[in-house]
PDB file of C-alpha atoms in Angstrom:
ATOM      1  CA  MET A   1      16.369  67.725  36.350  1.00  0.00           C
ATOM      2  CA  ASP A   2      13.362  67.929  38.668  1.00  0.00           C
ATOM      3  CA  VAL A   3      13.934  69.999  41.802  1.00  0.00           C
ATOM      4  CA  ALA A   4      11.833  70.590  44.918  1.00  0.00           C
ATOM      5  CA  LEU A   5      12.250  73.600  47.199  1.00  0.00           C
ATOM      6  CA  VAL A   6      11.558  73.456  50.931  1.00  0.00           C
ATOM      7  CA  THR A   7      11.651  76.793  52.742  1.00  0.00           C
ATOM      8  CA  VAL A   8      11.709  76.625  56.530  1.00  0.00           C
ATOM      9  CA  GLY A   9      10.462  79.217  58.992  1.00  0.00           C
ATOM     10  CA  ASP A  10       7.563  80.040  61.291  1.00  0.00           C
ATOM     11  CA  GLU A  11       7.953  83.663  60.203  1.00  0.00           C
ATOM     12  CA  LEU A  12       7.222  82.712  56.581  1.00  0.00           C
ATOM     13  CA  LEU A  13       4.012  80.932  57.490  1.00  0.00           C
ATOM     14  CA  ALA A  14       2.923  83.815  59.722  1.00  0.00           C
ATOM     15  CA  GLY A  15       3.407  86.293  56.874  1.00  0.00           C
ATOM     16  CA  GLU A  16       5.984  88.233  58.865  1.00  0.00           C
ATOM     17  CA  THR A  17       8.679  87.652  56.242  1.00  0.00           C
ATOM     18  CA  GLU A  18       8.201  87.560  52.479  1.00  0.00           C
ATOM     19  CA  ASN A  19       9.453  84.330  50.931  1.00  0.00           C
ATOM     20  CA  THR A  20      11.834  85.920  48.450  1.00  0.00           C
ATOM     21  CA  ASN A  21      14.200  82.938  48.653  1.00  0.00           C
ATOM     22  CA  ALA A  22      11.742  80.630  46.907  1.00  0.00           C
ATOM     23  CA  THR A  23      11.208  83.096  44.073  1.00  0.00           C
ATOM     24  CA  TRP A  24      14.921  83.744  43.660  1.00  0.00           C
ATOM     25  CA  LEU A  25      15.866  80.062  43.665  1.00  0.00           C
ATOM     26  CA  ALA A  26      13.069  79.066  41.302  1.00  0.00           C
ATOM     27  CA  LYS A  27      14.163  81.707  38.819  1.00  0.00           C
ATOM     28  CA  ARG A  28      17.821  80.642  38.974  1.00  0.00           C
ATOM     29  CA  LEU A  29      17.052  76.941  38.707  1.00  0.00           C
ATOM     30  CA  SER A  30      14.599  77.411  35.843  1.00  0.00           C
ATOM     31  CA  GLY A  31      17.109  79.621  34.079  1.00  0.00           C
ATOM     32  CA  ALA A  32      19.670  76.827  34.336  1.00  0.00           C
ATOM     33  CA  GLY A  33      17.293  74.407  32.624  1.00  0.00           C
ATOM     34  CA  ALA A  34      16.068  72.574  35.726  1.00  0.00           C
ATOM     35  CA  ARG A  35      12.369  72.145  36.436  1.00  0.00           C
ATOM     36  CA  VAL A  36      10.974  73.246  39.797  1.00  0.00           C
ATOM     37  CA  THR A  37       7.691  71.416  40.376  1.00  0.00           C
ATOM     38  CA  ARG A  38       7.283  71.729  44.149  1.00  0.00           C
ATOM     39  CA  ILE A  39       7.718  74.649  46.536  1.00  0.00           C
ATOM     40  CA  LEU A  40       6.798  73.829  50.136  1.00  0.00           C
ATOM     41  CA  THR A  41       6.992  76.055  53.200  1.00  0.00           C
ATOM     42  CA  VAL A  42       7.177  74.325  56.574  1.00  0.00           C
ATOM     43  CA  PRO A  43       7.498  75.473  60.200  1.00  0.00           C
ATOM     44  CA  ASP A  44      10.564  75.232  62.430  1.00  0.00           C
ATOM     45  CA  ASP A  45       9.524  71.713  63.413  1.00  0.00           C
ATOM     46  CA  GLU A  46      12.095  68.949  63.136  1.00  0.00           C
ATOM     47  CA  SER A  47       9.615  66.160  62.441  1.00  0.00           C
ATOM     48  CA  VAL A  48       7.780  68.144  59.735  1.00  0.00           C
ATOM     49  CA  ILE A  49      11.009  69.113  57.991  1.00  0.00           C
ATOM     50  CA  ALA A  50      12.343  65.545  58.182  1.00  0.00           C
ATOM     51  CA  ASP A  51       9.135  64.148  56.696  1.00  0.00           C
ATOM     52  CA  ALA A  52       9.214  66.625  53.790  1.00  0.00           C
ATOM     53  CA  VAL A  53      12.870  65.943  53.036  1.00  0.00           C
ATOM     54  CA  GLN A  54      12.373  62.181  53.192  1.00  0.00           C
ATOM     55  CA  ARG A  55       9.400  62.262  50.808  1.00  0.00           C
ATOM     56  CA  TYR A  56      10.923  64.706  48.335  1.00  0.00           C
ATOM     57  CA  HIS A  57      14.310  63.016  48.314  1.00  0.00           C
ATOM     58  CA  THR A  58      12.784  59.889  46.796  1.00  0.00           C
ATOM     59  CA  ALA A  59      10.618  61.800  44.310  1.00  0.00           C
ATOM     60  CA  PHE A  60      13.000  64.429  42.901  1.00  0.00           C
ATOM     61  CA  ASP A  61      16.476  64.631  41.455  1.00  0.00           C
ATOM     62  CA  ALA A  62      17.440  67.279  44.002  1.00  0.00           C
ATOM     63  CA  VAL A  63      15.925  69.036  47.001  1.00  0.00           C
ATOM     64  CA  VAL A  64      16.954  72.517  48.152  1.00  0.00           C
ATOM     65  CA  VAL A  65      16.157  73.326  51.787  1.00  0.00           C
ATOM     66  CA  THR A  66      16.592  76.880  53.068  1.00  0.00           C
ATOM     67  CA  GLY A  67      16.447  78.388  56.539  1.00  0.00           C
ATOM     68  CA  GLY A  68      16.948  77.273  60.116  1.00  0.00           C
ATOM     69  CA  ILE A  69      20.647  76.326  60.028  1.00  0.00           C
ATOM     70  CA  GLY A  70      22.019  78.726  62.647  1.00  0.00           C
ATOM     71  CA  GLY A  71      22.858  78.105  66.281  1.00  0.00           C
ATOM     72  CA  THR A  72      19.676  79.143  68.099  1.00  0.00           C
ATOM     73  CA  PRO A  73      17.133  76.692  69.582  1.00  0.00           C
ATOM     74  CA  ASP A  74      14.661  77.103  66.706  1.00  0.00           C
ATOM     75  CA  ASP A  75      17.314  76.263  64.091  1.00  0.00           C
ATOM     76  CA  VAL A  76      16.512  72.586  63.609  1.00  0.00           C
ATOM     77  CA  THR A  77      16.887  72.101  59.867  1.00  0.00           C
ATOM     78  CA  LYS A  78      20.205  70.259  59.869  1.00  0.00           C
ATOM     79  CA  ALA A  79      19.021  67.953  62.649  1.00  0.00           C
ATOM     80  CA  ALA A  80      15.862  67.312  60.623  1.00  0.00           C
ATOM     81  CA  VAL A  81      17.835  66.428  57.488  1.00  0.00           C
ATOM     82  CA  ALA A  82      20.022  64.086  59.525  1.00  0.00           C
ATOM     83  CA  ARG A  83      16.851  62.491  60.884  1.00  0.00           C
ATOM     84  CA  ALA A  84      15.437  62.086  57.370  1.00  0.00           C
ATOM     85  CA  PHE A  85      18.504  60.018  56.419  1.00  0.00           C
ATOM     86  CA  ASP A  86      18.700  58.250  59.786  1.00  0.00           C
ATOM     87  CA  ARG A  87      22.133  59.725  60.435  1.00  0.00           C
ATOM     88  CA  ASP A  88      23.778  61.510  63.329  1.00  0.00           C
ATOM     89  CA  LEU A  89      24.858  65.128  63.359  1.00  0.00           C
ATOM     90  CA  VAL A  90      28.632  65.414  63.423  1.00  0.00           C
ATOM     91  CA  VAL A  91      31.024  68.324  63.868  1.00  0.00           C
ATOM     92  CA  PRO A  92      33.914  68.056  61.375  1.00  0.00           C
ATOM     93  CA  ASP A  93      37.148  69.388  62.845  1.00  0.00           C
ATOM     94  CA  ASP A  94      37.977  71.480  59.779  1.00  0.00           C
ATOM     95  CA  VAL A  95      34.538  73.094  59.701  1.00  0.00           C
ATOM     96  CA  ARG A  96      34.692  73.965  63.401  1.00  0.00           C
ATOM     97  CA  ALA A  97      38.198  75.386  62.983  1.00  0.00           C
ATOM     98  CA  HIS A  98      36.969  77.522  60.079  1.00  0.00           C
ATOM     99  CA  LEU A  99      34.100  78.943  62.147  1.00  0.00           C
ATOM    100  CA  GLU A 100      36.288  79.451  65.206  1.00  0.00           C
ATOM    101  CA  ALA A 101      38.698  81.548  63.145  1.00  0.00           C
ATOM    102  CA  LYS A 102      35.745  83.457  61.737  1.00  0.00           C
ATOM    103  CA  ALA A 103      34.421  84.153  65.245  1.00  0.00           C
ATOM    104  CA  GLU A 104      37.829  85.450  66.278  1.00  0.00           C
ATOM    105  CA  ARG A 105      37.941  87.783  63.280  1.00  0.00           C
ATOM    106  CA  PHE A 106      34.448  89.026  64.098  1.00  0.00           C
ATOM    107  CA  ALA A 107      35.500  89.802  67.675  1.00  0.00           C
ATOM    108  CA  THR A 108      38.566  91.665  66.460  1.00  0.00           C
ATOM    109  CA  ASP A 109      36.593  93.665  63.901  1.00  0.00           C
ATOM    110  CA  ASN A 110      33.667  94.460  66.233  1.00  0.00           C
ATOM    111  CA  PRO A 111      35.095  95.165  69.702  1.00  0.00           C
ATOM    112  CA  GLU A 112      32.240  97.491  70.699  1.00  0.00           C
ATOM    113  CA  LEU A 113      29.606  94.842  70.004  1.00  0.00           C
ATOM    114  CA  VAL A 114      31.572  92.212  71.890  1.00  0.00           C
ATOM    115  CA  ASP A 115      32.054  94.545  74.868  1.00  0.00           C
ATOM    116  CA  ARG A 116      28.403  95.620  74.938  1.00  0.00           C
ATOM    117  CA  TYR A 117      26.739  92.224  74.552  1.00  0.00           C
ATOM    118  CA  GLU A 118      27.450  88.844  76.047  1.00  0.00           C
ATOM    119  CA  MET A 119      27.791  86.718  72.931  1.00  0.00           C
ATOM    120  CA  GLU A 120      26.895  83.048  73.184  1.00  0.00           C
ATOM    121  CA  LEU A 121      28.103  81.314  70.057  1.00  0.00           C
ATOM    122  CA  ASP A 122      27.589  77.561  70.002  1.00  0.00           C
ATOM    123  CA  LEU A 123      30.232  76.771  67.418  1.00  0.00           C
ATOM    124  CA  ASP A 124      29.346  73.081  67.471  1.00  0.00           C
ATOM    125  CA  ALA A 125      25.780  73.917  66.435  1.00  0.00           C
ATOM    126  CA  TRP A 126      26.966  76.254  63.692  1.00  0.00           C
ATOM    127  CA  ALA A 127      29.442  73.665  62.395  1.00  0.00           C
ATOM    128  CA  ALA A 128      27.303  70.526  62.702  1.00  0.00           C
ATOM    129  CA  ILE A 129      26.211  68.684  59.558  1.00  0.00           C
ATOM    130  CA  PRO A 130      24.639  65.266  58.953  1.00  0.00           C
ATOM    131  CA  GLU A 131      27.116  62.404  58.940  1.00  0.00           C
ATOM    132  CA  GLU A 132      28.787  61.903  55.534  1.00  0.00           C
ATOM    133  CA  GLY A 133      27.449  65.240  54.335  1.00  0.00           C
ATOM    134  CA  GLU A 134      29.561  67.665  52.315  1.00  0.00           C
ATOM    135  CA  PRO A 135      29.960  70.976  54.196  1.00  0.00           C
ATOM    136  CA  LEU A 136      29.285  74.277  52.431  1.00  0.00           C
ATOM    137  CA  LEU A 137      31.131  77.315  53.775  1.00  0.00           C
ATOM    138  CA  THR A 138      31.128  80.942  52.664  1.00  0.00           C
ATOM    139  CA  ASP A 139      32.447  84.226  54.012  1.00  0.00           C
ATOM    140  CA  GLU A 140      28.891  85.563  54.144  1.00  0.00           C
ATOM    141  CA  SER A 141      27.429  82.846  56.368  1.00  0.00           C
ATOM    142  CA  PHE A 142      28.436  81.864  59.857  1.00  0.00           C
ATOM    143  CA  ALA A 143      26.593  78.558  59.789  1.00  0.00           C
ATOM    144  CA  ALA A 144      27.795  75.678  57.660  1.00  0.00           C
ATOM    145  CA  GLY A 145      25.406  74.485  55.000  1.00  0.00           C
ATOM    146  CA  CYS A 146      25.742  71.034  53.490  1.00  0.00           C
ATOM    147  CA  VAL A 147      24.866  68.600  50.724  1.00  0.00           C
ATOM    148  CA  VAL A 148      23.547  65.166  51.662  1.00  0.00           C
ATOM    149  CA  ASP A 149      22.778  62.769  48.819  1.00  0.00           C
ATOM    150  CA  GLY A 150      21.178  65.391  46.586  1.00  0.00           C
ATOM    151  CA  VAL A 151      19.635  67.432  49.403  1.00  0.00           C
ATOM    152  CA  TYR A 152      21.129  70.927  49.552  1.00  0.00           C
ATOM    153  CA  VAL A 153      20.818  72.704  52.903  1.00  0.00           C
ATOM    154  CA  LEU A 154      21.300  76.475  52.663  1.00  0.00           C
ATOM    155  CA  PRO A 155      20.822  79.529  54.922  1.00  0.00           C
ATOM    156  CA  GLY A 156      17.598  81.485  55.114  1.00  0.00           C
ATOM    157  CA  ILE A 157      19.124  84.974  55.135  1.00  0.00           C
ATOM    158  CA  PRO A 158      18.885  86.006  51.457  1.00  0.00           C
ATOM    159  CA  GLU A 159      22.429  87.371  51.094  1.00  0.00           C
ATOM    160  CA  GLU A 160      23.874  84.249  52.702  1.00  0.00           C
ATOM    161  CA  LEU A 161      21.651  81.963  50.655  1.00  0.00           C
ATOM    162  CA  ARG A 162      22.727  83.518  47.370  1.00  0.00           C
ATOM    163  CA  ALA A 163      26.418  83.330  48.219  1.00  0.00           C
ATOM    164  CA  MET A 164      26.189  79.682  49.245  1.00  0.00           C
ATOM    165  CA  PHE A 165      24.019  78.706  46.280  1.00  0.00           C
ATOM    166  CA  ALA A 166      26.729  80.117  44.003  1.00  0.00           C
ATOM    167  CA  THR A 167      29.096  77.418  45.309  1.00  0.00           C
ATOM    168  CA  VAL A 168      26.785  74.635  44.085  1.00  0.00           C
ATOM    169  CA  ALA A 169      24.968  76.311  41.169  1.00  0.00           C
ATOM    170  CA  ASP A 170      26.826  74.178  38.621  1.00  0.00           C
ATOM    171  CA  ASP A 171      25.196  71.065  40.098  1.00  0.00           C
ATOM    172  CA  PHE A 172      21.853  72.134  38.648  1.00  0.00           C
ATOM    173  CA  GLY A 173      20.879  72.033  35.025  1.00  0.00           C
ATOM    174  CA  GLY A 174      18.724  70.385  32.424  1.00  0.00           C
ATOM    175  CA  ASP A 175      17.268  70.659  28.968  1.00  0.00           C
ATOM    176  CA  ARG A 176      14.313  72.882  29.813  1.00  0.00           C
ATOM    177  CA  THR A 177      14.024  75.881  27.490  1.00  0.00           C
ATOM    178  CA  ILE A 178      11.765  78.844  28.200  1.00  0.00           C
ATOM    179  CA  GLU A 179      10.729  81.624  25.820  1.00  0.00           C
ATOM    180  CA  THR A 180       8.518  84.565  26.805  1.00  0.00           C
ATOM    181  CA  ILE A 181       6.239  86.713  24.653  1.00  0.00           C
ATOM    182  CA  HIS A 182       4.925  90.012  26.042  1.00  0.00           C
ATOM    183  CA  THR A 183       1.502  91.077  24.839  1.00  0.00           C
ATOM    184  CA  PRO A 184      -0.954  93.897  25.533  1.00  0.00           C
ATOM    185  CA  ALA A 185      -3.841  91.525  24.771  1.00  0.00           C
ATOM    186  CA  PRO A 186      -6.034  90.280  27.638  1.00  0.00           C
ATOM    187  CA  GLU A 187      -5.883  86.572  28.500  1.00  0.00           C
ATOM    188  CA  GLY A 188      -9.253  85.906  26.946  1.00  0.00           C
ATOM    189  CA  ALA A 189      -7.933  87.019  23.566  1.00  0.00           C
ATOM    190  CA  VAL A 190      -5.149  84.401  23.400  1.00  0.00           C
ATOM    191  CA  VAL A 191      -6.925  81.242  24.571  1.00  0.00           C
ATOM    192  CA  THR A 192      -7.285  79.753  21.089  1.00  0.00           C
ATOM    193  CA  GLN A 193      -3.666  80.404  20.136  1.00  0.00           C
ATOM    194  CA  VAL A 194      -2.298  79.034  23.413  1.00  0.00           C
ATOM    195  CA  THR A 195      -4.368  75.868  23.141  1.00  0.00           C
ATOM    196  CA  GLU A 196      -3.399  75.233  19.532  1.00  0.00           C
ATOM    197  CA  ALA A 197       0.308  75.846  20.183  1.00  0.00           C
ATOM    198  CA  ARG A 198       0.294  73.237  22.945  1.00  0.00           C
ATOM    199  CA  GLU A 199      -1.309  70.638  20.691  1.00  0.00           C
ATOM    200  CA  ARG A 200       0.643  71.507  17.552  1.00  0.00           C
ATOM    201  CA  PHE A 201       4.167  71.614  19.032  1.00  0.00           C
ATOM    202  CA  GLY A 202       3.934  69.413  22.137  1.00  0.00           C
ATOM    203  CA  VAL A 203       5.163  72.141  24.494  1.00  0.00           C
ATOM    204  CA  ALA A 204       3.808  73.742  27.650  1.00  0.00           C
ATOM    205  CA  VAL A 205       2.289  77.168  27.048  1.00  0.00           C
ATOM    206  CA  GLY A 206       1.113  79.404  29.883  1.00  0.00           C
ATOM    207  CA  SER A 207      -0.596  82.780  29.779  1.00  0.00           C
ATOM    208  CA  TYR A 208      -0.373  85.344  32.575  1.00  0.00           C
ATOM    209  CA  PRO A 209      -2.606  88.434  32.763  1.00  0.00           C
ATOM    210  CA  ARG A 210      -1.458  91.975  32.200  1.00  0.00           C
ATOM    211  CA  LYS A 211      -1.292  94.433  35.082  1.00  0.00           C
ATOM    212  CA  ALA A 212      -1.876  98.147  35.156  1.00  0.00           C
ATOM    213  CA  ASP A 213       1.715  98.988  34.259  1.00  0.00           C
ATOM    214  CA  THR A 214       2.995  95.799  32.635  1.00  0.00           C
ATOM    215  CA  PRO A 215       1.903  93.734  29.605  1.00  0.00           C
ATOM    216  CA  GLY A 216       0.674  90.169  29.806  1.00  0.00           C
ATOM    217  CA  ARG A 217       2.990  87.225  29.227  1.00  0.00           C
ATOM    218  CA  VAL A 218       2.795  84.024  27.254  1.00  0.00           C
ATOM    219  CA  THR A 219       5.546  81.535  28.113  1.00  0.00           C
ATOM    220  CA  VAL A 220       6.574  78.530  26.061  1.00  0.00           C
ATOM    221  CA  THR A 221       8.445  75.744  27.865  1.00  0.00           C
ATOM    222  CA  GLY A 222       9.799  72.387  26.744  1.00  0.00           C
ATOM    223  CA  ASP A 223      12.736  69.990  26.594  1.00  0.00           C
ATOM    224  CA  ASP A 224      13.238  70.386  22.829  1.00  0.00           C
ATOM    225  CA  PRO A 225      14.710  73.829  22.034  1.00  0.00           C
ATOM    226  CA  GLU A 226      13.658  73.599  18.384  1.00  0.00           C
ATOM    227  CA  ALA A 227      10.047  72.859  19.311  1.00  0.00           C
ATOM    228  CA  VAL A 228      10.023  75.720  21.800  1.00  0.00           C
ATOM    229  CA  GLN A 229      11.395  78.114  19.211  1.00  0.00           C
ATOM    230  CA  ALA A 230       8.959  76.937  16.553  1.00  0.00           C
ATOM    231  CA  ALA A 231       6.010  77.355  18.911  1.00  0.00           C
ATOM    232  CA  THR A 232       7.226  80.806  19.949  1.00  0.00           C
ATOM    233  CA  ASP A 233       7.604  81.932  16.351  1.00  0.00           C
ATOM    234  CA  TRP A 234       4.156  80.549  15.523  1.00  0.00           C
ATOM    235  CA  LEU A 235       2.594  82.418  18.454  1.00  0.00           C
ATOM    236  CA  ARG A 236       4.360  85.670  17.591  1.00  0.00           C
ATOM    237  CA  GLU A 237       2.650  85.590  14.206  1.00  0.00           C
ATOM    238  CA  ARG A 238      -0.775  85.243  15.832  1.00  0.00           C
ATOM    239  CA  ILE A 239      -0.570  87.287  19.042  1.00  0.00           C
ATOM    240  CA  GLU A 240      -0.061  91.021  19.305  1.00  0.00           C
ATOM    241  CA  THR A 241       3.314  91.591  20.937  1.00  0.00           C
ATOM    242  CA  VAL A 242       5.280  94.365  22.616  1.00  0.00           C
ATOM    243  CA  ASP A 243       8.998  94.609  23.350  1.00  0.00           C
TER     244      ASP A 243
END
């Protein structure tokens, strides 16, 4: 299963916010056996987001889009996804009712905040999803996410993203197997072994340099678990390893 990630936010491109969502999602998807081969960060621009979604939707088995799904003027992701599919944004009655009840609970639980600030909650914006999309709702997120023909639209706030991803995590999988070898050897000392393992076993082998406080890594990846294991065992016999 080939997956593309699209993370949305001017703050990501400006370096004001670290893109931890991309790292977290890539690790979870890879761990499930899917293959992430594109990670793209785009601004809060409806046309740019729509173009990315449209292109990736035709090229990948699934696309995960994060960020920009709230109810403020710069939250344009759901409108962009609707545009990519040439659909309208709609407000399902059950989704709006869910968010209205949530807003009422928030007001009851936070009377001081409500008294101190004039809250402007556009429930229609929070609840809107592209036509024929499947809404995604969690207790952690105010805004509704959605799934539209293999495009998964999730929040940008990490805690909300992780909770909503958990509701669709079973949709992602594949036959990719990854094994990791840790080694104190510098990259230059494992070039021959890495090259030969690739050719001998037909797997992908990557080497990643050691740091001051951590060993280097050699990763073996492939669709055939037996080939991955054989290559890993072969490399362990020829590369110095540490636990």
